[in-house]
PDB file of C-alpha atoms in Angstrom:
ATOM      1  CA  UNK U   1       0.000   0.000   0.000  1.00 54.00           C
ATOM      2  CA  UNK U   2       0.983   3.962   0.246  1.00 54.00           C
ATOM      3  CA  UNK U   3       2.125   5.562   3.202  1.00 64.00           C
ATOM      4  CA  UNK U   4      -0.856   8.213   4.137  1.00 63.00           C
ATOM      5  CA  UNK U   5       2.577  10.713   5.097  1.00 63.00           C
ATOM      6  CA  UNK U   6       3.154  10.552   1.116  1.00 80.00           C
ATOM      7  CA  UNK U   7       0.465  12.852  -0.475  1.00 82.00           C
ATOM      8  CA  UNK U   8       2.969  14.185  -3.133  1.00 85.00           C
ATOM      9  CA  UNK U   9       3.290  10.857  -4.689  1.00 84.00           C
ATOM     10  CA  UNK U  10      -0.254   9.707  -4.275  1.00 84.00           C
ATOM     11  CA  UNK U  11      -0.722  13.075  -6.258  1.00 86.00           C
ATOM     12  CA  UNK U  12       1.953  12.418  -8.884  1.00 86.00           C
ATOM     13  CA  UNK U  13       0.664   9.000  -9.414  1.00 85.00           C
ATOM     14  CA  UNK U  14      -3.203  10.214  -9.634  1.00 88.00           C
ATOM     15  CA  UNK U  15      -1.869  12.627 -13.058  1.00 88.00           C
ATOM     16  CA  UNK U  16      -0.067  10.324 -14.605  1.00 87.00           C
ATOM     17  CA  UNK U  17      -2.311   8.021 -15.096  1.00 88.00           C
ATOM     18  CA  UNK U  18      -5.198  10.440 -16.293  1.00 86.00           C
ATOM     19  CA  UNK U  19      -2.742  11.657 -18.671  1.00 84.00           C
ATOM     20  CA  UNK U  20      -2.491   8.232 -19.692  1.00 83.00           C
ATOM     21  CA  UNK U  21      -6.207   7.710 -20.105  1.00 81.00           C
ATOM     22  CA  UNK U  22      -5.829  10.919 -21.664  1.00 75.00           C
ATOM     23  CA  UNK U  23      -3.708   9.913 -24.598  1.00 72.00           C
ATOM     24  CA  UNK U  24      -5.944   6.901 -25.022  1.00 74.00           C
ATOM     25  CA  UNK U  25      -9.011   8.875 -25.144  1.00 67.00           C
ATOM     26  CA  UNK U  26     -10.447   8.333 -28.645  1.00 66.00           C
ATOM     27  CA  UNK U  27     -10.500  11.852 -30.681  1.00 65.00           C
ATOM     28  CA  UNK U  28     -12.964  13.363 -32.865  1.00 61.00           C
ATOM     29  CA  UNK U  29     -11.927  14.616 -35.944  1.00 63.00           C
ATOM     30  CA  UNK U  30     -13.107  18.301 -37.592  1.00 63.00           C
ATOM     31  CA  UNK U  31     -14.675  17.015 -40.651  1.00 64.00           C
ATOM     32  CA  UNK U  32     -16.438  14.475 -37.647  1.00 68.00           C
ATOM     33  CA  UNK U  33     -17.762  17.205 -35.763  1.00 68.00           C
ATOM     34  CA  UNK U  34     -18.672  19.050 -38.356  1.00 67.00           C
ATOM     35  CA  UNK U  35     -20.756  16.008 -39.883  1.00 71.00           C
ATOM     36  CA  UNK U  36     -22.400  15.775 -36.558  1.00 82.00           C
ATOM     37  CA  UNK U  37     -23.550  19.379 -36.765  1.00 84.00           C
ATOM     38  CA  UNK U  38     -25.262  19.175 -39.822  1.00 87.00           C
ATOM     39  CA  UNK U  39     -27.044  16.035 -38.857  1.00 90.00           C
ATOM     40  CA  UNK U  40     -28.277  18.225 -36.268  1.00 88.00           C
ATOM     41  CA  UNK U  41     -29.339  20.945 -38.272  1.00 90.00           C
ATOM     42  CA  UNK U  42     -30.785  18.505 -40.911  1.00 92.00           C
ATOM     43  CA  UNK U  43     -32.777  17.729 -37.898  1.00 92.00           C
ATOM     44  CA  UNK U  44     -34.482  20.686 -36.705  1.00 93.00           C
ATOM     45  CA  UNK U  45     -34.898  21.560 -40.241  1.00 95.00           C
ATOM     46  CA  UNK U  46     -36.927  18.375 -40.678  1.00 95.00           C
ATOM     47  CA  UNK U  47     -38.806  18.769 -37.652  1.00 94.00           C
ATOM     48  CA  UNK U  48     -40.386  22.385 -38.571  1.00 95.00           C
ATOM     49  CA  UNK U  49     -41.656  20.741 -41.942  1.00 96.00           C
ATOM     50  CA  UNK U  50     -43.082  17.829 -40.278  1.00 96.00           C
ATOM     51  CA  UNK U  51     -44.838  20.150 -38.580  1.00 96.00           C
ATOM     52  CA  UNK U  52     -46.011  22.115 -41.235  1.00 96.00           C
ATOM     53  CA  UNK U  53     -46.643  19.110 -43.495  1.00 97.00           C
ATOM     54  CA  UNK U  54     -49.122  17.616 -40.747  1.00 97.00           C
ATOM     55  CA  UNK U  55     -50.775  20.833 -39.818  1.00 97.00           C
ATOM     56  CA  UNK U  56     -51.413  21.104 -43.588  1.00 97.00           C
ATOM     57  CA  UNK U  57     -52.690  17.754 -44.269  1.00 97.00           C
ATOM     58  CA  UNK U  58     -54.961  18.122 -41.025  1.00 96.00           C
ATOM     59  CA  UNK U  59     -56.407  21.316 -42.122  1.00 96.00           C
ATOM     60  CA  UNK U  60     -56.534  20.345 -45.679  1.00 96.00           C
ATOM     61  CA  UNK U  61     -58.659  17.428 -44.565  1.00 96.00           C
ATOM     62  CA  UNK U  62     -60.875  19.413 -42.423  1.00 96.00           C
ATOM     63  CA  UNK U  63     -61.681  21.624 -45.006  1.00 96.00           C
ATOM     64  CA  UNK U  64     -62.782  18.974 -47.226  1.00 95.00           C
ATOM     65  CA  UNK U  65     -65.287  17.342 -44.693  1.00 95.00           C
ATOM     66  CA  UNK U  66     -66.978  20.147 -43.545  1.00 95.00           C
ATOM     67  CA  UNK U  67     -66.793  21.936 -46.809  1.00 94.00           C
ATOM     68  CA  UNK U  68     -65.801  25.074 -45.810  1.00 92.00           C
ATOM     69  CA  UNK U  69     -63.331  27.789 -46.890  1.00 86.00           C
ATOM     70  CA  UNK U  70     -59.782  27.756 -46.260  1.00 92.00           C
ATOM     71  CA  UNK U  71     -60.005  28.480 -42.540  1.00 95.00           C
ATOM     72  CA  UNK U  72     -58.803  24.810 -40.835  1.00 96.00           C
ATOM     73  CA  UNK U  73     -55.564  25.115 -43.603  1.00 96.00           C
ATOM     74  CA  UNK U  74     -54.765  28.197 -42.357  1.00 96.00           C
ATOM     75  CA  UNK U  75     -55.889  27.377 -38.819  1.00 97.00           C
ATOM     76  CA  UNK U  76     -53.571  24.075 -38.291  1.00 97.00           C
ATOM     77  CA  UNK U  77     -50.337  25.225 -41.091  1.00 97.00           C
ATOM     78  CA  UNK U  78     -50.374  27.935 -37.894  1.00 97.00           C
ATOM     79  CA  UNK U  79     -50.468  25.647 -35.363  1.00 97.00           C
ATOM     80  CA  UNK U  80     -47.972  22.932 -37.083  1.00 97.00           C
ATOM     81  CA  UNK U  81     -45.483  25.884 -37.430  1.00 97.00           C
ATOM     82  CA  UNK U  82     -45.924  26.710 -33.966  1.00 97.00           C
ATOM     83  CA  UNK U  83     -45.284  23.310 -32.854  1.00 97.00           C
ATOM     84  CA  UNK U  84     -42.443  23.018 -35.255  1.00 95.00           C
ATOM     85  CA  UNK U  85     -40.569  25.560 -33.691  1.00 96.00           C
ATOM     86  CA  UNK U  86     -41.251  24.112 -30.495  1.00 96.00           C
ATOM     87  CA  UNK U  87     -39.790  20.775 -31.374  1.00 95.00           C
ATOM     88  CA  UNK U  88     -36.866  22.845 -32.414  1.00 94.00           C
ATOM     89  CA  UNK U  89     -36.012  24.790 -29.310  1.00 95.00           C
ATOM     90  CA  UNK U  90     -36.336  21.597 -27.762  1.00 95.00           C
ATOM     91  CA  UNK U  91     -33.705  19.688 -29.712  1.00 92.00           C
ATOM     92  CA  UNK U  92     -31.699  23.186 -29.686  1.00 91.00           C
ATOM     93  CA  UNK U  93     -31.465  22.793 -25.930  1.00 93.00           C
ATOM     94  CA  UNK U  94     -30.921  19.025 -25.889  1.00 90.00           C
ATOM     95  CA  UNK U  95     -27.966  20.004 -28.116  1.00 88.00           C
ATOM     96  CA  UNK U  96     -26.451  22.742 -26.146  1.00 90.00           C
ATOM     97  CA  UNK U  97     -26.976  20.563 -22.643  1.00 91.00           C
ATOM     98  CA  UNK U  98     -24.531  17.778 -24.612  1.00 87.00           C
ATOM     99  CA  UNK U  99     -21.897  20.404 -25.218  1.00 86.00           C
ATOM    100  CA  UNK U 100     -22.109  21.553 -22.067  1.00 89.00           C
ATOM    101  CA  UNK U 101     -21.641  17.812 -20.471  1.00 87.00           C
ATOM    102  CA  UNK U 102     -18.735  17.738 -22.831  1.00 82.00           C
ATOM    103  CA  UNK U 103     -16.922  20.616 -22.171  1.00 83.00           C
ATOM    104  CA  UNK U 104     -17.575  20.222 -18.617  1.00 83.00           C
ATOM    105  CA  UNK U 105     -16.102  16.710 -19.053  1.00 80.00           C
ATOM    106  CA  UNK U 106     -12.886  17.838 -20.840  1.00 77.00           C
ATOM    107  CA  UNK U 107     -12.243  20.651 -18.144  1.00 79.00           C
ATOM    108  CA  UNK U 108     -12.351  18.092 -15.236  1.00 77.00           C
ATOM    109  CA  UNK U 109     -10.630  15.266 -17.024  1.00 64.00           C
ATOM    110  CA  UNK U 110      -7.013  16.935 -15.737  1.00 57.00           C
ATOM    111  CA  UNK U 111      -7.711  17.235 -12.185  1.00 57.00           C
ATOM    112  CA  UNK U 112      -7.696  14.627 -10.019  1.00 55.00           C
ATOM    113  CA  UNK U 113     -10.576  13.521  -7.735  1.00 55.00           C
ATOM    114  CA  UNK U 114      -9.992  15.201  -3.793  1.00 55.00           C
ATOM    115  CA  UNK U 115      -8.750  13.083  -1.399  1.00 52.00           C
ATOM    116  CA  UNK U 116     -10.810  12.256   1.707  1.00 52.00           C
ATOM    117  CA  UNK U 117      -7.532  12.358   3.803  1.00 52.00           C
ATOM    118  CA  UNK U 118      -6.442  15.947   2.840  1.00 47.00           C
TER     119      UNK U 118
END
């Protein structure tokens, strides 16, 4: 075991080897980052037309039961933009929490965990 008078070492030891795991960590590449980011963007894009597409069939539909004048179209392409955007701000936020878990991640990754003895 360690001698608990030897905190220096215990130290030394404890950065070594998360530079080690460091060097192993696998590494993302630009061009795979940037891929990633345009799937995401892809993404919200998609989602706002879903949206629109199924506020447009719904109102379309409407409109063709009940016979009337544009008024469901307009009605429900309103609301499917509305929940389009929603969708977005929700996936915008989902993507901005991951960065954040990753940079906090890569800032903590160099210091070593407190010791209970200290």
């Amino acid at each position: 075991m360690t001698d608990p008078h030897e905190p220096e070492r215990l130290r030394a030891l404890e950065e070594r080897i998360a530079q080690a795991k460091g060097a192993q960590a696998p590494r993302t590449s630009k061009g795979e980052e940037h891929f990633s980011q345009a799937n995401m963007a892809w993404r919200m894009v998609i989602e706002l037309i879903a949206g629109l597409l199924i506020g447009f069939g719904i109102g379309y539909t409407l409109d063709g039961v009940f016979g009337t004048l544009p008024i469901f179209l307009v009605l429900f392409v309103g609301l499917g933009l509305v929940a389009g955007v929603k969708t977005m701000m929700r996936t915008a936020a989902e993507i901005q929490k991951q960065q954040l878990a990753d940079v906090d991640v890569e800032n903590n990754a160099g210091t070593p965990a407190g010791d209970e003895r200290d």
